[in-house]
C-alpha atoms as one frame of an Amber mdcrd trajectory, in Angstrom:
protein
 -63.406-122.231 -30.968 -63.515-118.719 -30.615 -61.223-118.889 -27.460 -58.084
-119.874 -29.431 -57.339-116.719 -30.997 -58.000-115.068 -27.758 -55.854-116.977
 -25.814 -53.195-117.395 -28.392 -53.348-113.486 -28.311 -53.095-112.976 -24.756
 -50.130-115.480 -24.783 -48.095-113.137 -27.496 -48.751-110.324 -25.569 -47.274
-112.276 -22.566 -44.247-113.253 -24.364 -43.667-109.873 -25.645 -43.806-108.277
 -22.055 -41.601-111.067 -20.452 -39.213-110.142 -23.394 -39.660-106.685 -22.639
 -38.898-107.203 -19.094 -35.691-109.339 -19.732 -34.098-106.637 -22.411 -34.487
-104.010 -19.267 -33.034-105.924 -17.035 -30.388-107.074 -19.195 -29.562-103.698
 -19.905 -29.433-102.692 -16.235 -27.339-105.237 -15.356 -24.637-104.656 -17.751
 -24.249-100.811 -17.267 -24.253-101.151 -13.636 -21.139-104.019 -14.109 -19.826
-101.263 -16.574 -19.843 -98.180 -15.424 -20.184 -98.227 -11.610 -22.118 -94.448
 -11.956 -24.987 -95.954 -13.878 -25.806 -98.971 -10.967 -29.138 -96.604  -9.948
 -31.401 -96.338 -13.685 -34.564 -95.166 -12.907 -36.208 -96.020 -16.349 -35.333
 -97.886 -19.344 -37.699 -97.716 -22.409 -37.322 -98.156 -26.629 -36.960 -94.979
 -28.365 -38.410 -94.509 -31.752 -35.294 -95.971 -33.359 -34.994 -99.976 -33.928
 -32.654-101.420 -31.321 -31.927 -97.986 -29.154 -32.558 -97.613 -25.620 -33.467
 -94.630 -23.574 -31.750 -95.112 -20.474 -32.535 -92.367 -17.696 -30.812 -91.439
 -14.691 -32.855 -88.347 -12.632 -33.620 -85.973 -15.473 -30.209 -87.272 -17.153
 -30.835 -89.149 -20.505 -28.615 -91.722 -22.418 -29.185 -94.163 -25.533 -27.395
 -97.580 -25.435 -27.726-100.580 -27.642 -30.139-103.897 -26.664 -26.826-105.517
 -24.928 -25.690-102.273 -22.808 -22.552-102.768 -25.281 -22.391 -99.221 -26.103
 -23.689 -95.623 -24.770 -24.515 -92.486 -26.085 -24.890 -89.131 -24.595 -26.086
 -86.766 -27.063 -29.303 -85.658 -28.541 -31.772 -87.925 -30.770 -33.074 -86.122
 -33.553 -35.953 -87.182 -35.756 -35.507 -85.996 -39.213 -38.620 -86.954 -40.932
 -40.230 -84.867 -38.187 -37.748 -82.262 -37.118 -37.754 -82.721 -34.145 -35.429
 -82.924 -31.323 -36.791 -85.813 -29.533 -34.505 -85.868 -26.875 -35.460 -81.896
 -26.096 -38.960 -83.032 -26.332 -38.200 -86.062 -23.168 -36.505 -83.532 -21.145
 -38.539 -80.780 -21.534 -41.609 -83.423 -20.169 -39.484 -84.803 -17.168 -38.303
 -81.420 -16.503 -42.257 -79.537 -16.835 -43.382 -77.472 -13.534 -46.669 -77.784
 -12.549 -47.424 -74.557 -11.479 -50.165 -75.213  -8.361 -47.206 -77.587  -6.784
 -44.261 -74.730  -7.016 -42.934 -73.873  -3.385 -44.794 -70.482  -3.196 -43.157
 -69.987   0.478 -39.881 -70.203  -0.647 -40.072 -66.709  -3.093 -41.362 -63.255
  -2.712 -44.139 -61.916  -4.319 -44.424 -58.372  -6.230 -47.811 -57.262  -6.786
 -49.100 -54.863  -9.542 -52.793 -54.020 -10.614 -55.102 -56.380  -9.783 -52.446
 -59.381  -9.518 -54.726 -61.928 -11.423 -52.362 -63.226 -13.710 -49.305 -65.109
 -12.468 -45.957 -65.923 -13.367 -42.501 -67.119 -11.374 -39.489 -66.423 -12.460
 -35.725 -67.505 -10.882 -33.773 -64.771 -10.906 -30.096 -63.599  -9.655 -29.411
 -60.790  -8.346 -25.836 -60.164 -10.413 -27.628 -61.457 -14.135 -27.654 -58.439
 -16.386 -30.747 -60.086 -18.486 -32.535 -60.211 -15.145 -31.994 -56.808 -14.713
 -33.354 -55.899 -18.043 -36.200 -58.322 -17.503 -37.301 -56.561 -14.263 -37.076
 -53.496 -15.588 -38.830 -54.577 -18.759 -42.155 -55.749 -16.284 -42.096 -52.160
 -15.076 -44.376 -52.385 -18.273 -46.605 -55.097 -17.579 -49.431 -54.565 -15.118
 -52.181 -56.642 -13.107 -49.796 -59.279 -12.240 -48.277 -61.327  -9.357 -44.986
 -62.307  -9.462 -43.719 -64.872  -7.524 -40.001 -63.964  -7.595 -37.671 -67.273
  -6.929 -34.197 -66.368  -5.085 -31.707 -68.173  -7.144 -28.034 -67.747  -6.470
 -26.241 -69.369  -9.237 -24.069 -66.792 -11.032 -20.865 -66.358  -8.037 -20.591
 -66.762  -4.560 -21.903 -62.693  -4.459 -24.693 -63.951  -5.786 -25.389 -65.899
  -2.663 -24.491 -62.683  -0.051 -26.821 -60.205  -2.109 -29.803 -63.080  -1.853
 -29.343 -63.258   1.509 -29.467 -59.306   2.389 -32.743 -59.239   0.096 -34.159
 -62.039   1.825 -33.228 -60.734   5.317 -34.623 -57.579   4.278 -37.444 -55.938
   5.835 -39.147 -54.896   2.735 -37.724 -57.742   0.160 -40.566 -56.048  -2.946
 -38.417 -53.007  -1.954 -34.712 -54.239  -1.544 -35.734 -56.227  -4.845 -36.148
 -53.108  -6.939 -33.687 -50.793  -5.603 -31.058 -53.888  -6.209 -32.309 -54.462
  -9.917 -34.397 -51.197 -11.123 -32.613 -48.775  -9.242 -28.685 -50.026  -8.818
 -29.208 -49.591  -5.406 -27.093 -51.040  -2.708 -29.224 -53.291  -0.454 -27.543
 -53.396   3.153 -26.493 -56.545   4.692 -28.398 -58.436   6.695 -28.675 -61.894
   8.231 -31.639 -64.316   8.760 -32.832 -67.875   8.237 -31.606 -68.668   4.134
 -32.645 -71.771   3.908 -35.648 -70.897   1.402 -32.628 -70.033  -1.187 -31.119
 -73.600  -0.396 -34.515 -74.955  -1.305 -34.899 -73.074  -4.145 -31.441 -74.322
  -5.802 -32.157 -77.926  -5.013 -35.066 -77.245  -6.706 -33.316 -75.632  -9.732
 -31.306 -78.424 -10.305 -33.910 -81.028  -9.873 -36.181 -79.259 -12.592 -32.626
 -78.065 -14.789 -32.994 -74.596 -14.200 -29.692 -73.766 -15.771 -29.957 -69.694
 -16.384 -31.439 -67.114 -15.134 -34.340 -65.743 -15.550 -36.130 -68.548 -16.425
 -40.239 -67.993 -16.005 -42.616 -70.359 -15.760 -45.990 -69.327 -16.288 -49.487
 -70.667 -14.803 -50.415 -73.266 -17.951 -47.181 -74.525 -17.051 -44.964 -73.001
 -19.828 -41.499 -72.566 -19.178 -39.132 -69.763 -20.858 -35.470 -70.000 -20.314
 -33.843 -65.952 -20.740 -35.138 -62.701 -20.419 -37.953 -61.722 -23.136 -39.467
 -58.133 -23.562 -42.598 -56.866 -22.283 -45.035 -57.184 -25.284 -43.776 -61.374
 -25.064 -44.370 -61.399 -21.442 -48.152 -59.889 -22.421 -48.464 -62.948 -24.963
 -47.485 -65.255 -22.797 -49.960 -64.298 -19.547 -53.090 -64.387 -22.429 -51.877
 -67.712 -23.101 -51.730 -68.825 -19.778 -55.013 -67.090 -19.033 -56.592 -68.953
 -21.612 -55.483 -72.346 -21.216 -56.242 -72.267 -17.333 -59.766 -70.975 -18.068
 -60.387 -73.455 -20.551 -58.909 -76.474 -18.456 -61.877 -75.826 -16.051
């Protein structure tokens, strides 16, 4: 006797997949009649709200009813918890794991003993990058792994190039961004750069500088020394204790 509840549970849980299942694909099927630039969904899941849909294209997010009648793009806030819960889902789609960044495609500045690390995306015509760099003057026994990232104008682009084509890129770096230096032209292989902005746009790296540190936390804008200090202890510590 005791195998009827268990099979009579197994069988709801069945049901409620199946159903599961069918509301996806229903949902699929009627945005991709609809709107011919929503035929490739990579995920559809329930959001904390009764009868909304997360529907997610790439790192793009929208909310849609059970039918795929309607669609939202906008941001889903949680009042009781204050929280932005759409922030929240981007923020995990979007996270950098910092052991699988492309290390070959940036330049690395070296100061002290270079045990803690941090990348950061930078272009070479953002005024906060400038004050950033010049801020880290300040901070020492760390490696930088500095991130080429040409987003600002199509100057942006020729001034990565000549400090990528540079001999000394540490040195072109500074002189461009400490110094207001003029780095001279030059002319080599760029296709790092065109790897690192296919990268930017696959992780949303909208601004510059945006850092990403080696527990994985990611700060969009330039912050001052004393926060970049914080923010290495905390990375420090949360590596060390993840071992």
């Amino acid at each position: 006797m005791k195998l009827i509840p268990a099979l009579l549970a197994a069988a709801g849980t069945l049901a409620l997949t199946f159903s599961a299942h069918a509301q996806e694909a229903a949902i699929r099927k009627a945005l991709a009649e609809r709107i011919p630039q929503m035929d490739k969904i990579d995920e559809v899941r329930p959001t904390p709200m009764k009868g909304l849909f997360e529907v997610r294209i790439g790192t793009d997010l929208f909310y849609t009813d059970a039918k795929g009648n309607y669609v939202i793009q906008g941001e889903l806030i949680d009042t009781k918890a204050r929280r932005n819960l759409t922030e929240d889902r981007i923020a995990k789609l979007t996270a950098v794991d910092f052991s699988a960044l492309p290390l070959k495609d940036a330049f690395t500045i070296v100061r002290g003993d270079g045990k803690r690390k941090v990348a950061v995306f930078e272009d070479p015509n953002c005024g906060y990058c400038k004050r950033f760099e010049r801020d880290m003057q300040n901070v020492d026994n760390v490696t930088v792994y500095l991130f080429l990232y040409p987003i600002l104008s199509p100057d942006s682009a020729e001034k990565s190039r000549n400090i990528w084509c540079s001999k000394d890129r540490v040195a072109a770096w500074q002189d461009m961004m400490v110094r207001d230096k003029t780095v001279p032209a030059a002319s080599c292989d760029t296709s790092a750069i065109q790897r690192n902005l296919a990268f930017g746009r696959q992780y949303k790296i909208t601004g510059t500088p945006t850092l990403i540190f080696a527990n994985g936390t990611r700060v969009p804008g330039a912050i001052g020394a004393a926060e970049v200090e914080k923010r290495l202890a905390e990375a420090s510590s949360d590596t060390a204790s993840a071992r």
